[in-house]
Short mmCIF file of C-alpha atoms in Angstrom, two decimals:
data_model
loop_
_atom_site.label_atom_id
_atom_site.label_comp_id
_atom_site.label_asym_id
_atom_site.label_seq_id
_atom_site.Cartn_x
_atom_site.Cartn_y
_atom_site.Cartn_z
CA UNK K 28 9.68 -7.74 -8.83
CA UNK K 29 13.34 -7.77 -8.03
CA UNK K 30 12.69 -9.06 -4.30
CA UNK K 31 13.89 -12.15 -4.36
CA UNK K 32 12.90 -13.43 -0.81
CA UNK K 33 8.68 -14.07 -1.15
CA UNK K 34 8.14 -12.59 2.57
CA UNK K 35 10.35 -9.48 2.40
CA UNK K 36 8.51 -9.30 -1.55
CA UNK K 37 4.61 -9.99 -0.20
CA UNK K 38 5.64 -7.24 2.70
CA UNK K 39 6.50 -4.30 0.58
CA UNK K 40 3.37 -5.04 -1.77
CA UNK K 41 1.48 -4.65 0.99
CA UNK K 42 3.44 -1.43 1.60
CA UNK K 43 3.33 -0.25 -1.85
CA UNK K 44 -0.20 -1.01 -2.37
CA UNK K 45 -1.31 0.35 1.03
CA UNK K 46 0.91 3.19 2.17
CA UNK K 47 1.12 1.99 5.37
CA UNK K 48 4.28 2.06 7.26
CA UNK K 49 6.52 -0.68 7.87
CA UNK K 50 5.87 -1.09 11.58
CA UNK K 51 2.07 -1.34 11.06
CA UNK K 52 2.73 -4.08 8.11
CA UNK K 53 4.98 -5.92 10.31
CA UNK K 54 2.72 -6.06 13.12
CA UNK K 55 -0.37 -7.33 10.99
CA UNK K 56 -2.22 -10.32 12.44
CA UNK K 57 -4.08 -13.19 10.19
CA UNK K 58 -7.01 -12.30 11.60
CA UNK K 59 -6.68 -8.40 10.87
CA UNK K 60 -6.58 -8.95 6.89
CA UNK K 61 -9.98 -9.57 5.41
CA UNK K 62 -9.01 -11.83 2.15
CA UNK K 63 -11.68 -11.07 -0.16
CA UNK K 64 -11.74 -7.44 0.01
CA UNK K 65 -7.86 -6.72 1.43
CA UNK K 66 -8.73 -4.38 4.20
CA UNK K 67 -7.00 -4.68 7.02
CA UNK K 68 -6.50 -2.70 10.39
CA UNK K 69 -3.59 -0.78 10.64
CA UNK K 70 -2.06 0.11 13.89
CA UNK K 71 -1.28 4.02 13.60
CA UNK K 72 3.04 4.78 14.39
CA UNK K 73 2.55 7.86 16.93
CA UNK K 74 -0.75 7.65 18.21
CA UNK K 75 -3.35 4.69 18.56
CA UNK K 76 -5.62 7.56 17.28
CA UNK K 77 -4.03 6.64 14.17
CA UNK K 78 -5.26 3.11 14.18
CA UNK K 79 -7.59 2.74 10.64
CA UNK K 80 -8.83 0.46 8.35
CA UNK K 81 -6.77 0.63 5.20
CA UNK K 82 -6.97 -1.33 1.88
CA UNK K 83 -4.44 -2.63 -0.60
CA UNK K 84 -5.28 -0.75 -3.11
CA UNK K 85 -3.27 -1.92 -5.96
CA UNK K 86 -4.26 -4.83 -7.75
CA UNK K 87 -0.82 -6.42 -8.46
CA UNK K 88 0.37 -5.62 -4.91
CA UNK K 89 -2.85 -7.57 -3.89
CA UNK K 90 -2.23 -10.18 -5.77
CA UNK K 91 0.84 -10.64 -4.04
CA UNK K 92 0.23 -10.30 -0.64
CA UNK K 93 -3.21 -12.62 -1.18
CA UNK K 94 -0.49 -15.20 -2.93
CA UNK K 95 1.55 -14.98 0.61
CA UNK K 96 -1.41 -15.24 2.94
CA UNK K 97 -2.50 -17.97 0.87
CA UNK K 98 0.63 -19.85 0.94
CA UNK K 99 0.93 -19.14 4.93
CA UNK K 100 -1.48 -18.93 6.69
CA UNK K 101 -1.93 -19.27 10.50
CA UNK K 102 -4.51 -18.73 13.36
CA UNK K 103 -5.89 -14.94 13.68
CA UNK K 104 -3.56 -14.05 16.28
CA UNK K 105 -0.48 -14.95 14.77
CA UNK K 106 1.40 -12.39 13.07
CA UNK K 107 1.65 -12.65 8.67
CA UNK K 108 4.95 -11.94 8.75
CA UNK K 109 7.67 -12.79 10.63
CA UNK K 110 10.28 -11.38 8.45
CA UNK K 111 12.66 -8.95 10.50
CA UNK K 112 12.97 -5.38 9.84
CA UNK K 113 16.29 -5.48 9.00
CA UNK K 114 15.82 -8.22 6.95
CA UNK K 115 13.26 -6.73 4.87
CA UNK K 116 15.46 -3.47 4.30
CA UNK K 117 17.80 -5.51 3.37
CA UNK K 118 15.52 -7.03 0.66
CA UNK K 119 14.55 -3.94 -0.51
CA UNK K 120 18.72 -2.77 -1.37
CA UNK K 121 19.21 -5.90 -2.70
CA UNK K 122 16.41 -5.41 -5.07
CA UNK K 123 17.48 -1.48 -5.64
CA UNK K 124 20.83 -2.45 -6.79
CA UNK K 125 19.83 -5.29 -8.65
CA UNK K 126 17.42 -3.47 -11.07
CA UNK K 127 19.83 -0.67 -10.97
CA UNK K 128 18.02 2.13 -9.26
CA UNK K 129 19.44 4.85 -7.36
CA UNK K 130 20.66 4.17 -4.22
CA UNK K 131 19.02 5.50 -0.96
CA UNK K 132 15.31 3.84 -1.62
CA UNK K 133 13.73 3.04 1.75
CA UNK K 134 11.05 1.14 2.74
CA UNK K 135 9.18 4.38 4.23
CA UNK K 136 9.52 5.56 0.08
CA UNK K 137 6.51 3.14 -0.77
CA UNK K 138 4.36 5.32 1.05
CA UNK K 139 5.26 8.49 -1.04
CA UNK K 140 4.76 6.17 -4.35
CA UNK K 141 1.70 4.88 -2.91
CA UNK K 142 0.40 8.47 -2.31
CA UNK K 143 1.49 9.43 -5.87
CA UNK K 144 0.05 6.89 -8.05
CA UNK K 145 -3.09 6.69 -6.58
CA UNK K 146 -3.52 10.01 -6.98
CA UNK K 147 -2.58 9.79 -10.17
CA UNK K 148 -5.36 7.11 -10.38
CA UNK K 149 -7.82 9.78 -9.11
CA UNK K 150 -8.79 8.58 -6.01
CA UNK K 151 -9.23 11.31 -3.78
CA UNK K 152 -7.08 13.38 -0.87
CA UNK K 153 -9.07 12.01 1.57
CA UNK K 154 -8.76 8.42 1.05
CA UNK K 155 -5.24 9.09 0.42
CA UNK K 156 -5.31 10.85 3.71
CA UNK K 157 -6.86 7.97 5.68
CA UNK K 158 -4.78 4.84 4.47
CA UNK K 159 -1.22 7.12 5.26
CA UNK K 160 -2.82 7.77 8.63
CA UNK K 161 -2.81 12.12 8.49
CA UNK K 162 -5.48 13.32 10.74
CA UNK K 163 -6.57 15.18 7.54
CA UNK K 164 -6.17 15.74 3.95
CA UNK K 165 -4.42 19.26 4.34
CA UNK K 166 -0.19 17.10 4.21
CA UNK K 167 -1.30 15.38 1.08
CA UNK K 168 -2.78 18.46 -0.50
CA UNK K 169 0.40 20.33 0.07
CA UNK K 170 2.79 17.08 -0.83
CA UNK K 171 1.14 15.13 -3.56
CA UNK K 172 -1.44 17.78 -5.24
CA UNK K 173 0.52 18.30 -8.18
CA UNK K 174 -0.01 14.73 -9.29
CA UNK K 175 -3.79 15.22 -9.22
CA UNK K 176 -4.77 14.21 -13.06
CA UNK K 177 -6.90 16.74 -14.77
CA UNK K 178 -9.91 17.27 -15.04
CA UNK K 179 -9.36 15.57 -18.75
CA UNK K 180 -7.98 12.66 -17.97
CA UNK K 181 -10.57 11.22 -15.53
CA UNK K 182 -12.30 10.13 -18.81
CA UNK K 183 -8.94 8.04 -19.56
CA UNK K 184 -8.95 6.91 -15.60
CA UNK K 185 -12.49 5.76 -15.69
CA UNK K 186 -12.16 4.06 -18.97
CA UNK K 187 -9.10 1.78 -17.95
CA UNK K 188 -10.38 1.25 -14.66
CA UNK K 189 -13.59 -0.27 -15.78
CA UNK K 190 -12.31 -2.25 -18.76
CA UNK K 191 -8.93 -3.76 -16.64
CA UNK K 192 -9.36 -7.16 -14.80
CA UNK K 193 -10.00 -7.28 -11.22
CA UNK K 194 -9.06 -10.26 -8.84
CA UNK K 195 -10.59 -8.90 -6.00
CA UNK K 196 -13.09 -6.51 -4.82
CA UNK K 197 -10.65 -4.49 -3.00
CA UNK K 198 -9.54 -3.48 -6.48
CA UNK K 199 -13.00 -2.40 -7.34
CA UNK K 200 -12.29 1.32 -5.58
CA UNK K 201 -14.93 3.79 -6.36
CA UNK K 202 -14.07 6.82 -8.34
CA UNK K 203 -13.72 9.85 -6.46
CA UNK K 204 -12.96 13.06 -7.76
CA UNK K 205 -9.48 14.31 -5.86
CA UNK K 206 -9.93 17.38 -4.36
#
């Protein structure tokens, strides 16, 4: 990872791995984050209807924020990070000009790659659904659907999921069929 700073680095893995938004990462207690399966509760941005349980998905994302909880921990009420927003932004342009991306990446983007690859990794529109926080699957259907793998590749999808290494059982996802 080009994020040099560990916080603003273990913060947009859990972004990245999560699709949750930055305010609902930043507000993240100890006690919210269950370390062996990396589920957490995630306050929702508009509504506390949109409160959920989401999961970081993504097992080197996981690895990274379980490195930083690890490293720091703290009572259950006390917050995981205490990185500033503008801070972390900052991280993140640092880190897009360093590796020599186009500029204009935002944290907010993590949730559209985080939408894409896990479709991508055939989990379904639902789940996808839930851990951004839509009230239904209908946004991702009309967003992300293209990146739905077919019907052909789930073989491939099944084959490398089962056969790569897992650190944690929150990287143990079942299967689901998108759509």
């Amino acid at each position: 990872s080009c994020i040099v700073n560990p916080e603003a680095r273990a913060l947009h893995a859990l972004m990245c791995g999560s699709g949750v938004e930055i305010s609902a990462a930043l507000s993240l207690k100890h006690g919210e984050i269950n370390r062996e399966s990396g589920e957490f509760r995630a306050r929702g941005t508009k509504t506390v209807s949109r409160d959920r349980t989401a999961v970081v998905i993504d097992r080197f994302c996981w690895s990274i924020v379980s490195e930083w909880q690890s490293q720091h921990p703290g009572l259950p009420q006390s917050p995981i990070f205490r990185i500033s927003y503008d801070a972390a932004r900052s991280a993140l342009k640092d880190a897009v000009l360093a590796a020599e991306l186009p500029a204009g990446y935002r944290s907010h983007d993590w949730r559209h790659t985080f939408a894409v690859q896990s479709l991508k990794d055939g989990y379904s529109y639902q789940l996808v659904a839930r851990q951004l926080g839509h009230k239904d699957a209908s946004m991702v259907v009309r967003n992300y659907g293209k990146y739905v793998p077919s019907a052909n590749d789930y073989g491939t999808i099944l084959t490398e999921r089962h056969t790569a290494p897992s650190e944690s059982p929150a990287n143990q996802a079942p299967i689901r069929r998108a759509g």
